XYZ file of C-alpha atoms in Angstrom:
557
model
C 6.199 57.353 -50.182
C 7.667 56.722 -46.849
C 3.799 56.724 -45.389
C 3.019 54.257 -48.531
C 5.514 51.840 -47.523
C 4.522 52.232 -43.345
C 1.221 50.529 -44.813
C 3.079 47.202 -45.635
C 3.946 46.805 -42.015
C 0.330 46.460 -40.797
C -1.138 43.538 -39.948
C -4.661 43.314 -38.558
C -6.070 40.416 -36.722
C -6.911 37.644 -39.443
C -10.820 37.292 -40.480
C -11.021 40.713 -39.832
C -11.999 44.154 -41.979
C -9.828 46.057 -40.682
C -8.156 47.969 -37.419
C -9.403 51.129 -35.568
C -5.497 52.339 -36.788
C -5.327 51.154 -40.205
C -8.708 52.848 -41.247
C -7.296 56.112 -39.383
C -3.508 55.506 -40.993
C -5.802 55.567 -44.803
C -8.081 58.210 -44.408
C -4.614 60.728 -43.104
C -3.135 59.674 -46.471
C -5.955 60.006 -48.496
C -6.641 63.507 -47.433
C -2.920 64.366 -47.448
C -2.857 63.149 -51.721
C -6.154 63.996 -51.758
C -7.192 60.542 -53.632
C -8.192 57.070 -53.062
C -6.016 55.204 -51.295
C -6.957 51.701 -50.896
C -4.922 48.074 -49.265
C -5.502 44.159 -50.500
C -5.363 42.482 -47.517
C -5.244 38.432 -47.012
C -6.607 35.825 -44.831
C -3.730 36.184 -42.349
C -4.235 40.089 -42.075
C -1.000 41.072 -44.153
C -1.037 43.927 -46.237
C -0.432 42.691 -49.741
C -0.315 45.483 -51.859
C -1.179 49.807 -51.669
C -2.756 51.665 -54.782
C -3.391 54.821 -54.863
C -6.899 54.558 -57.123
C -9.830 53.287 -57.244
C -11.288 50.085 -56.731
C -11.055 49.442 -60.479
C -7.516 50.256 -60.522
C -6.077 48.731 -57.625
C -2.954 46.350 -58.376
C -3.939 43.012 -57.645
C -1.945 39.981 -57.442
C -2.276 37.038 -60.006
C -5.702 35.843 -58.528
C -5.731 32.162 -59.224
C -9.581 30.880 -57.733
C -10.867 27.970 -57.576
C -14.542 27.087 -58.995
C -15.618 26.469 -55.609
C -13.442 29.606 -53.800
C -13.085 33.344 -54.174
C -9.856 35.051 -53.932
C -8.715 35.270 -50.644
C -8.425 38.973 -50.415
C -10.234 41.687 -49.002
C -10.118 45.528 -50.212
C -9.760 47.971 -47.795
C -9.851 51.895 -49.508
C -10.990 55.243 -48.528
C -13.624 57.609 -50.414
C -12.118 61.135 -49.906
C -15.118 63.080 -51.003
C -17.011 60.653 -48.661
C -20.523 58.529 -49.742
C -21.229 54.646 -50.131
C -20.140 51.785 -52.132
C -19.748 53.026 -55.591
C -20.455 50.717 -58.649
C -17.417 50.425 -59.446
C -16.561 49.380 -55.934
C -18.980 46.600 -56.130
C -18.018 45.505 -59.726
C -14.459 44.872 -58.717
C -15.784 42.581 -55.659
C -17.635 40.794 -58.052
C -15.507 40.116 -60.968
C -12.092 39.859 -58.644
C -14.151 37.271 -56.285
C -13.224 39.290 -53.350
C -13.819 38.308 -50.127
C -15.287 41.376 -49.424
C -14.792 45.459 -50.373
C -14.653 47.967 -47.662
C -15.493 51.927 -48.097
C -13.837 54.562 -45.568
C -15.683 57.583 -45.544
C -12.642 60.220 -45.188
C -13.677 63.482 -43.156
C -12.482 67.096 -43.538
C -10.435 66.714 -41.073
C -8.470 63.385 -42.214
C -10.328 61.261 -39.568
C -12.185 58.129 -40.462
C -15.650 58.318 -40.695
C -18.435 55.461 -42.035
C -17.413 52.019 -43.012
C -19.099 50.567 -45.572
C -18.595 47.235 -46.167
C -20.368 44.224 -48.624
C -19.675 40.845 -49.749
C -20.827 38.203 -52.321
C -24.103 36.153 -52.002
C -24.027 32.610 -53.148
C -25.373 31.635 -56.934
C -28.912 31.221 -56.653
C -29.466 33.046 -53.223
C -33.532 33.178 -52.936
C -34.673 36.633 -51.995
C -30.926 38.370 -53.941
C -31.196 40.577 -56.297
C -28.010 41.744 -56.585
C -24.672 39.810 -56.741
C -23.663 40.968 -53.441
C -24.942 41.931 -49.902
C -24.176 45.621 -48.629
C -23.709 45.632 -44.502
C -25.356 48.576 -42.798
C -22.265 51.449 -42.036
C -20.406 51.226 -39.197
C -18.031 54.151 -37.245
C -14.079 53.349 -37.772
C -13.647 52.131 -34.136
C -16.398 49.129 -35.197
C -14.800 47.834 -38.242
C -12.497 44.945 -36.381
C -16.518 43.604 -34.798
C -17.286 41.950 -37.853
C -16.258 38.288 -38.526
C -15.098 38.500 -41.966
C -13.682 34.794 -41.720
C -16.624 33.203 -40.328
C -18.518 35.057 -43.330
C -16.383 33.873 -45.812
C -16.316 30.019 -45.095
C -20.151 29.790 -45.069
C -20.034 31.494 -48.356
C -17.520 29.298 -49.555
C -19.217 25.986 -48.548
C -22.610 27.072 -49.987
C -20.954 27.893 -52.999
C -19.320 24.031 -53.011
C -22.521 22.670 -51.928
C -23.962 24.792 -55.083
C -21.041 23.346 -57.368
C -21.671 19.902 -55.985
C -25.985 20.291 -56.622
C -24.947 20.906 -59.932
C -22.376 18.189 -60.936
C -24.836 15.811 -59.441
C -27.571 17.402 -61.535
C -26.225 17.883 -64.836
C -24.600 15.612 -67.349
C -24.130 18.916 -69.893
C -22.715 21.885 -69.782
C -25.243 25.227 -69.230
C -24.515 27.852 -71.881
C -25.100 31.560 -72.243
C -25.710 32.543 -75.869
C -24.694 36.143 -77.537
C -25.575 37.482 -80.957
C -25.035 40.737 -82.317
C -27.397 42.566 -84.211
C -25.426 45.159 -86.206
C -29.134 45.760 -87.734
C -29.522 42.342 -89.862
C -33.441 41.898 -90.133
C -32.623 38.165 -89.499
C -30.534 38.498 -86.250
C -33.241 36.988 -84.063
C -33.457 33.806 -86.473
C -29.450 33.811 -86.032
C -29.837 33.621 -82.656
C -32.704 30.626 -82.735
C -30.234 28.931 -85.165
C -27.337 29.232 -82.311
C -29.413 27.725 -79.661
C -30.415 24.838 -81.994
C -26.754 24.423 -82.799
C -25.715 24.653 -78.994
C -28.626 22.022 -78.561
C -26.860 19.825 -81.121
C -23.747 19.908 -78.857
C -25.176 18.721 -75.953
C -25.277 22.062 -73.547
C -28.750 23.199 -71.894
C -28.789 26.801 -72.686
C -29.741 28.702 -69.612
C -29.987 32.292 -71.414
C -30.075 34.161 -75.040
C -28.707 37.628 -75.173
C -29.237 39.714 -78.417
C -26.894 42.428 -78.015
C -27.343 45.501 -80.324
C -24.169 47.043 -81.419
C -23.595 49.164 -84.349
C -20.054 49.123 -84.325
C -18.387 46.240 -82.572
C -15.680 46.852 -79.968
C -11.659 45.379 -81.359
C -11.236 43.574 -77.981
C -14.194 41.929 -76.800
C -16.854 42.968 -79.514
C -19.577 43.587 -76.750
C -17.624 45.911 -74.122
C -16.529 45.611 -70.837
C -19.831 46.854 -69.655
C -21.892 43.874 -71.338
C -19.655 41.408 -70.076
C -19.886 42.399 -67.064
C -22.988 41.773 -67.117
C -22.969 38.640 -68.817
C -20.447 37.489 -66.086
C -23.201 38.278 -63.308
C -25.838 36.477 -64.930
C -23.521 33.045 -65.349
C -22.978 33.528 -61.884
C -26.760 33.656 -60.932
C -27.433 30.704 -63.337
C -24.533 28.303 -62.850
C -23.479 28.686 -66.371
C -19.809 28.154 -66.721
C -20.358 28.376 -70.991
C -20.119 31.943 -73.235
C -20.910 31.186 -76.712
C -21.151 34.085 -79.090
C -22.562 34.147 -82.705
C -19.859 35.596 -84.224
C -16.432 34.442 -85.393
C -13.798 35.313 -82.388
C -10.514 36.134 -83.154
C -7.655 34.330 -81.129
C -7.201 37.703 -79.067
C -10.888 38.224 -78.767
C -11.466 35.161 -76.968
C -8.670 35.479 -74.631
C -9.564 38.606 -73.643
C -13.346 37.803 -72.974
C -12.200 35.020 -71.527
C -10.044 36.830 -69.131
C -12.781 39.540 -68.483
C -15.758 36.802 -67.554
C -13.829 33.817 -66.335
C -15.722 31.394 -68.409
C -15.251 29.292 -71.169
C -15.648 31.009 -74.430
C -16.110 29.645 -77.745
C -17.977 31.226 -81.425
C -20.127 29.921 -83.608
C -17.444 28.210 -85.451
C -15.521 26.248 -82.985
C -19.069 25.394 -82.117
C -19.553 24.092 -85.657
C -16.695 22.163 -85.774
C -17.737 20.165 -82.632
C -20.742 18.829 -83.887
C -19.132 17.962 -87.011
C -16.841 16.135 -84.746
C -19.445 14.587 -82.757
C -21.161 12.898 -85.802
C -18.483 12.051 -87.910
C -19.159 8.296 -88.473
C -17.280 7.686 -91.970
C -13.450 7.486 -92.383
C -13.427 10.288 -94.930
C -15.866 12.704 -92.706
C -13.648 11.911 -90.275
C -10.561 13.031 -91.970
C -12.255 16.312 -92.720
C -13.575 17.444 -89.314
C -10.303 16.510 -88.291
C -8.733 18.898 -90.627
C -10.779 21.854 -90.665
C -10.279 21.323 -86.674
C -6.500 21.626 -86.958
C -6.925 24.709 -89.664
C -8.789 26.829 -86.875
C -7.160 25.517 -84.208
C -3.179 26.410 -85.790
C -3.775 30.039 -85.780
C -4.917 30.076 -81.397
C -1.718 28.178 -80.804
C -0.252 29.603 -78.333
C 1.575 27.231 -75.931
C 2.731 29.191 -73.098
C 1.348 32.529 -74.519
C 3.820 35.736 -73.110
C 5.716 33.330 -71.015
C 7.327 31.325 -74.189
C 6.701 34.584 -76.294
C 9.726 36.458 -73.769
C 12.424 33.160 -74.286
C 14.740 34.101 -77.245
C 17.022 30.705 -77.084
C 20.212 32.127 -77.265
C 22.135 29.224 -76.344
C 21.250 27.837 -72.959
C 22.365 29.671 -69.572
C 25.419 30.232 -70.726
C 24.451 32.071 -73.850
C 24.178 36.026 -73.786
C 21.179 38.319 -74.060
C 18.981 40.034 -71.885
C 18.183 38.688 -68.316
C 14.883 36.836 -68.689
C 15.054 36.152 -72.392
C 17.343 32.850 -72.067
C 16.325 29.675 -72.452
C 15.911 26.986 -75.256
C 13.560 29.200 -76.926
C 9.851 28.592 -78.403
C 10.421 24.963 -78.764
C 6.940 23.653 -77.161
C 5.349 25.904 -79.257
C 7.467 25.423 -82.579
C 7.405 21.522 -82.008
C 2.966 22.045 -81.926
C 2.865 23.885 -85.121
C 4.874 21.432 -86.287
C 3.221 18.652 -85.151
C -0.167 20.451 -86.721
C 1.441 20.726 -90.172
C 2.630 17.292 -89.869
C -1.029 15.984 -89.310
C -2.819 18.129 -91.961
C 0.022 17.082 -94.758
C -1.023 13.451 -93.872
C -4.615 14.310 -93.523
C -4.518 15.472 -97.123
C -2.927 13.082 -98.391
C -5.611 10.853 -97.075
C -8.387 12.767 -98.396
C -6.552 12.539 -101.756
C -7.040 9.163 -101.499
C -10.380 9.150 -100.456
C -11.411 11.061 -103.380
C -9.660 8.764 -106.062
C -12.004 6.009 -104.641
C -14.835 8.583 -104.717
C -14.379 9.769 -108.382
C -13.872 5.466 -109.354
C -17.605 4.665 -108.434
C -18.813 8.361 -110.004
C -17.194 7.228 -112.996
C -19.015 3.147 -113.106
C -21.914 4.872 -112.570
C -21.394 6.933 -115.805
C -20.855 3.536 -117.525
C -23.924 2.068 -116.382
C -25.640 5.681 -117.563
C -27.896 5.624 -114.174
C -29.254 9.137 -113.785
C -27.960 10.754 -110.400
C -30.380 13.043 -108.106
C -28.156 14.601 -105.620
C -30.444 15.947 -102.563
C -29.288 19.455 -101.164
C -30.319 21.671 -98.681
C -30.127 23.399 -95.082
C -29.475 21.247 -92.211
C -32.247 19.448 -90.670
C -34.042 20.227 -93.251
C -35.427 16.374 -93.419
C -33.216 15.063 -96.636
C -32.491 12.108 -95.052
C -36.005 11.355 -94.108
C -36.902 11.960 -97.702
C -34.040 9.848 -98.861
C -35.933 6.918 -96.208
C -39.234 7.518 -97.952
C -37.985 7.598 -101.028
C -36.204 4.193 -101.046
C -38.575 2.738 -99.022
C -35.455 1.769 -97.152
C -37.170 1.603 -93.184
C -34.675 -0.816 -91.821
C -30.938 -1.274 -91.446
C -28.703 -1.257 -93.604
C -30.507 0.891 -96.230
C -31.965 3.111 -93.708
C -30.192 6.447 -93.906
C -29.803 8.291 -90.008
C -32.282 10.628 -89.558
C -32.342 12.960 -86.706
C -33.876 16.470 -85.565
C -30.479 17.973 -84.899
C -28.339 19.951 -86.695
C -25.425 18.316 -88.953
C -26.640 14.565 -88.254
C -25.294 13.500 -91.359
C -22.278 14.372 -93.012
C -21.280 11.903 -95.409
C -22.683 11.711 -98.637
C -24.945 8.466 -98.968
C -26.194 6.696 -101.574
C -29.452 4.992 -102.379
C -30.868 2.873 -105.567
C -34.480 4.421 -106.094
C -36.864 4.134 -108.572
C -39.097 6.448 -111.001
C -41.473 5.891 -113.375
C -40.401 6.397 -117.143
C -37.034 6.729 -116.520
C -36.042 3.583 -114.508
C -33.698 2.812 -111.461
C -32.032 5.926 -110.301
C -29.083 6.889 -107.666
C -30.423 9.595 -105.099
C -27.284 11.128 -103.130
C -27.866 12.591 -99.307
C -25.193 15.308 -98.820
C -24.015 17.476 -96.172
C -26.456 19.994 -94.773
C -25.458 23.127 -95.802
C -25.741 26.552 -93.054
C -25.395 30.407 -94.168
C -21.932 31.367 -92.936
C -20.100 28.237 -93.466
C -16.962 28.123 -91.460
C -14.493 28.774 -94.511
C -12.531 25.624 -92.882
C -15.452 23.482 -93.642
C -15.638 24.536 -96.963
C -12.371 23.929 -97.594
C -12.375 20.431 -96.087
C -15.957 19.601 -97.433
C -15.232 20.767 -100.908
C -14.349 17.385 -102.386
C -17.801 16.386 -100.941
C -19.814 19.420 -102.187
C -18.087 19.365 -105.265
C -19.772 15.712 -106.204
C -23.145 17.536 -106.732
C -21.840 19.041 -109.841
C -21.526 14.971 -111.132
C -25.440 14.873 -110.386
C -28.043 15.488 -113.595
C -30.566 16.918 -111.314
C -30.775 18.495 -107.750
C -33.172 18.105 -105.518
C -33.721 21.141 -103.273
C -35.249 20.081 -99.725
C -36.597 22.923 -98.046
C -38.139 23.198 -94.486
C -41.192 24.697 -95.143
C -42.244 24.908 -91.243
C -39.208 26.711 -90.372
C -40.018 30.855 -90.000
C -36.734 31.501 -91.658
C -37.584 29.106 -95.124
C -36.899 31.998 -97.382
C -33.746 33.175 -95.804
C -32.338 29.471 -95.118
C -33.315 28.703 -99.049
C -31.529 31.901 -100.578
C -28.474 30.799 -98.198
C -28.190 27.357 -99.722
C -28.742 28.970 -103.270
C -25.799 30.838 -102.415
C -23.319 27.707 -101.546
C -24.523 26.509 -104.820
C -23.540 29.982 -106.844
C -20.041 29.692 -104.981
C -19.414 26.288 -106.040
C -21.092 27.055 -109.645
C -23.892 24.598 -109.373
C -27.014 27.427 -109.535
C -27.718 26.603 -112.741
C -28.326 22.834 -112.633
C -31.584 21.542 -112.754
C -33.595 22.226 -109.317
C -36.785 20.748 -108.202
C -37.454 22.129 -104.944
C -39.703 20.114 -102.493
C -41.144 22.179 -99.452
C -41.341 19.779 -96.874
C -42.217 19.754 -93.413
C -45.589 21.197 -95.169
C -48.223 19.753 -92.614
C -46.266 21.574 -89.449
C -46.134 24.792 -91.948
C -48.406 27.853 -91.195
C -50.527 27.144 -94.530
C -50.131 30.886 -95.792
C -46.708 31.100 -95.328
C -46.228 27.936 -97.336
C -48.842 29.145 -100.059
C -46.218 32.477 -100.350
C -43.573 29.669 -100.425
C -44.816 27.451 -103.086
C -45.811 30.403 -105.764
C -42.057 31.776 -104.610
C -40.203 28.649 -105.515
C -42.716 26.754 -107.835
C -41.760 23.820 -105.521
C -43.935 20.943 -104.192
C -45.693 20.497 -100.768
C -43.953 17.690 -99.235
C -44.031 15.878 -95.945
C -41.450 12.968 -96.013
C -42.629 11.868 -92.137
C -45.800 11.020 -93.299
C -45.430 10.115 -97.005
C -47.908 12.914 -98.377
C -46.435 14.389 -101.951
C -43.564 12.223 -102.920
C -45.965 10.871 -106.074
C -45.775 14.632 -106.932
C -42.585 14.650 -106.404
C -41.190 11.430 -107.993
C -42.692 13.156 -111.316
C -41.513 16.646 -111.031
C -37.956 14.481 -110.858
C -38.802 12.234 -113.867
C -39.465 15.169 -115.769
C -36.489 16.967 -114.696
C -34.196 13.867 -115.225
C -35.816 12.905 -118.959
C -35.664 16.905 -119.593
C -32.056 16.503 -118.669
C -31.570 13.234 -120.740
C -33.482 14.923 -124.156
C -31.054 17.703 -123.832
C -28.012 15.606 -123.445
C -29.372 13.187 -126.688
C -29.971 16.594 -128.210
C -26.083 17.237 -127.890
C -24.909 13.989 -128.574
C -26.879 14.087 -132.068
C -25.590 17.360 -132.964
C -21.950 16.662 -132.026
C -22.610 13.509 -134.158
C -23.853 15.865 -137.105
C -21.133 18.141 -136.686
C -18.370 15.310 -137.132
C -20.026 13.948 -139.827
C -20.373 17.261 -141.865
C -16.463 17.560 -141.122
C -15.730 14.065 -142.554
């Protein structure tokens, strides 16, 4: 221990390896405990910490680096059995952002033998491979001859001049994308669906990982291994954005988060931010705003294990355990509050909102004007049919149509017309997506519960898509939940002049539907009459009623 603590009390010349003595002082220890003995050493050539382990488990200070900087420290640590760099020696200096790892080959005798040394290479090096450069070995009595400082403030200005490139460059944020196939036959269309979304958002993704996992791993679902990985690659392609397919659990994404150093976020949170990106009504509004605050309560964490250690007993006066006093969790307690606050007003809001809602539902009733409520996945082109169907090209009848993910999420109404049955009121609702974030459903469920007020649905399919059949059956199985799979369905296929013409042949005899292409007006006649016959169907059924509840009173009388 004695020899341990001698260590603390060297100090090498600064922008330097190491010293003929200190490599000599290592490898007598290290053959003495016959292990790894290793030293963090910083800029000014103190000694900041001893370990004796590995690379990987070397006690490291709080490293705190800038985007544009690595850590300051350099790791100086013997190999008693001798050889190079190991991996694990190298995957330290990459995910602590050392300024560089050094090797001591340790001899028989306890002398100091080769000196292997490498450092980073800046993102986007031409001609790297790897995410660091290995120096050719050098004998102990070389290692002070290399200019570690000189090395380490060219790397650190090309890897600001990188950082600045890219700010210059970029108005978006460059994502990395992870799905996990736990053997779904649709996990590449998952994946497609997650760029599309990330699209949506606004971030250029950069890379798509499909990671095959049987069982998932409780702490970062991938393991350490992957991200690791993962890490290197954002490094080599500037991407400071991890999103993964799956739901995250608060604990999940902290620890990923700790393990890469980037920003993480799931499938959900990614969700959420489009929805909050194209709210445009009060009420959608009101509900992104909510289901944000529902996901968002349970990752509140204020302070984390800093406020998690204050018990508030009372000030510094009050008793308890040295560390533990304080005014206790009140950041944190006065957030949750604040969140419960909001989504009690929120609701009452919505409540609102919904009285209005169910008002106009019930004039239309009076008026008896049938209602066609248009469902479907997102972006599958229901607004566009909505458009066509109204003939409503211009502002303010013109419903927004976009080829992105979510564009609309109000429902929207529009006066339309069919032949034999008269002026009708087609509905554009949410898109629906398989998985729906259960926060969305919740918050969305007023909304999606107005289809059940429709007398006929009108299915829109995206008939060009690979996935239709999957993206249909996930639709039909929002409707089941919310106990609308019974209601009368016409199902148009649209998209159909983009769609491979067999696969849409396998479509139509699947669904009984009708070839549609809303962009260029081909089918809607077709359509319009499926419709009229589904709405008079509906209407001779609900005459049919009315006549026998009519018969029924009467035979009472």
């Amino acid at each position: 221990m004695k020899a341990l603590g001698n260590l603390y009390r060297r100090r090498i010349e600064p922008g330097r390896v190491g010293s003929p003595e200190l490599a000599r002082n290592l490898a007598e220890l290290s053959n003495d405990v016959r292990r790894e003995v290793g030293v963090l050493i910083d800029r000014r050539g103190r000694v900041i910490s001893v370990s004796v382990a590995d690379a990987k488990g070397t006690e490291f200070p709080d490293l705190r680096m800038g985007e544009n900087r690595l850590s300051g420290f350099h790791l100086l640590h013997t190999h008693p059995r001798g050889g190079a760099l190991s991996k694990g020696d190298l995957s330290t200096l990459f995910l602590k952002r050392l300024d560089a790892v050094s090797a001591i080959e340790v001899r028989s005798e306890g002398q100091p033998g080769l000196i292997h040394t490498a450092h980073l290479t800046p993102p986007g090096t031409v001609g790297e491979e790897e995410d660091w450069r290995i120096l050719p070995p050098v004998p102990a009595f070389q290692i002070d001859e290399f200019d570690l400082g000189a090395q380490v403030q060219a790397l650190e200005e090309e890897i600001a001049r990188a950082a600045r490139t890219r700010v210059a460059k970029k108005d978006h944020e460059r994502a990395i994308l992870v799905q996990i196939d736990q053997g779904e036959f649709d996990a590449e269309d998952r994946l497609d669906e997650l760029a599309e979304l990330a699209r949506t958002a606004g971030a250029e993704v950069v890379h798509r990982e499909l990671v095959f996992r049987r069982n998932l791993k409780p702490g970062t679902l991938v393991g350490a291994g992957k991200l690791e990985e993962l890490t290197s690659r954002a490094y080599h392609l500037d991407a400071d954005l991890l999103i993964f397919g799956q739901e995250l659990g608060p604990a999940q994404a902290r620890e990923i988060e700790a393990a890469t150093g980037l920003k993480i976020i799931d499938r959900t949170q990614l969700i959420l931010d489009i929805f909050a990106l194209h709210a445009q009504g009060v009420e959608s509004r009101l509900q992104v705003e909510l289901a944000q605050l529902r996901y968002m309560k349970p990752r509140l964490l204020g302070a984390g294990a800093a406020l998690s250690r204050i018990g508030g007993g009372g000030g510094s006066a009050g008793g308890g355990a040295i560390g533990t006093r304080g005014p206790g969790e009140t950041k944190l307690e006065l957030d949750r509050r604040r969140i419960n606050d909001r989504l009690s007003f929120l609701e009452k809001q919505l409540e609102g909102v919904a009285q209005r809602r169910e008002e106009r539902r019930k004039g239309r009733e009076r008026n008896a004007v049938p209602v066609i409520s248009i469902v479907g996945y997102t972006n599958a082109g229901k607004s566009t049919l909505l458009n066509a169907f109204t003939h409503a090209a211009e502002e303010p009848r013109r419903v927004l149509a976009e080829n992105k993910l979510f564009a609309t999420l109000r429902p929207t109404s529009r006066q339309g017309y069919l032949e034999g049955i008269g002026p009708v009121v087609l509905t554009d609702t949410v898109g629906f997506i398989r998985d729906l974030p259960k926060d969305l459903t919740r918050a969305f469920r007023s909304t999606l519960e107005e289809i059940g007020d429709a007398d006929v649905l009108l299915h829109v399919v995206d008939a060009a898509s690979p996935g239709a059949d999957t993206r249909l059956d996930a639709v039909n199985r929002i409707l089941e939940d919310l106990g609308f799979r019974d209601m009368p369905t016409v199902v148009a296929l649209n998209k159909a002049d983009a769609a491979d013409p067999e696969a849409l042949e396998r479509e139509l005899e699947r669904t009984g539907g009708i070839a549609v292409s809303a962009l260029k007006n081909r089918g809607l006649a077709e359509l319009k009459e499926a419709l009229a016959d589904a709405v008079a169907g509906v209407q001779r059924a609900e005459l049919a009623r009315q006549e026998e509840a009519r018969a029924l009173a009467a035979q009472y009388r």
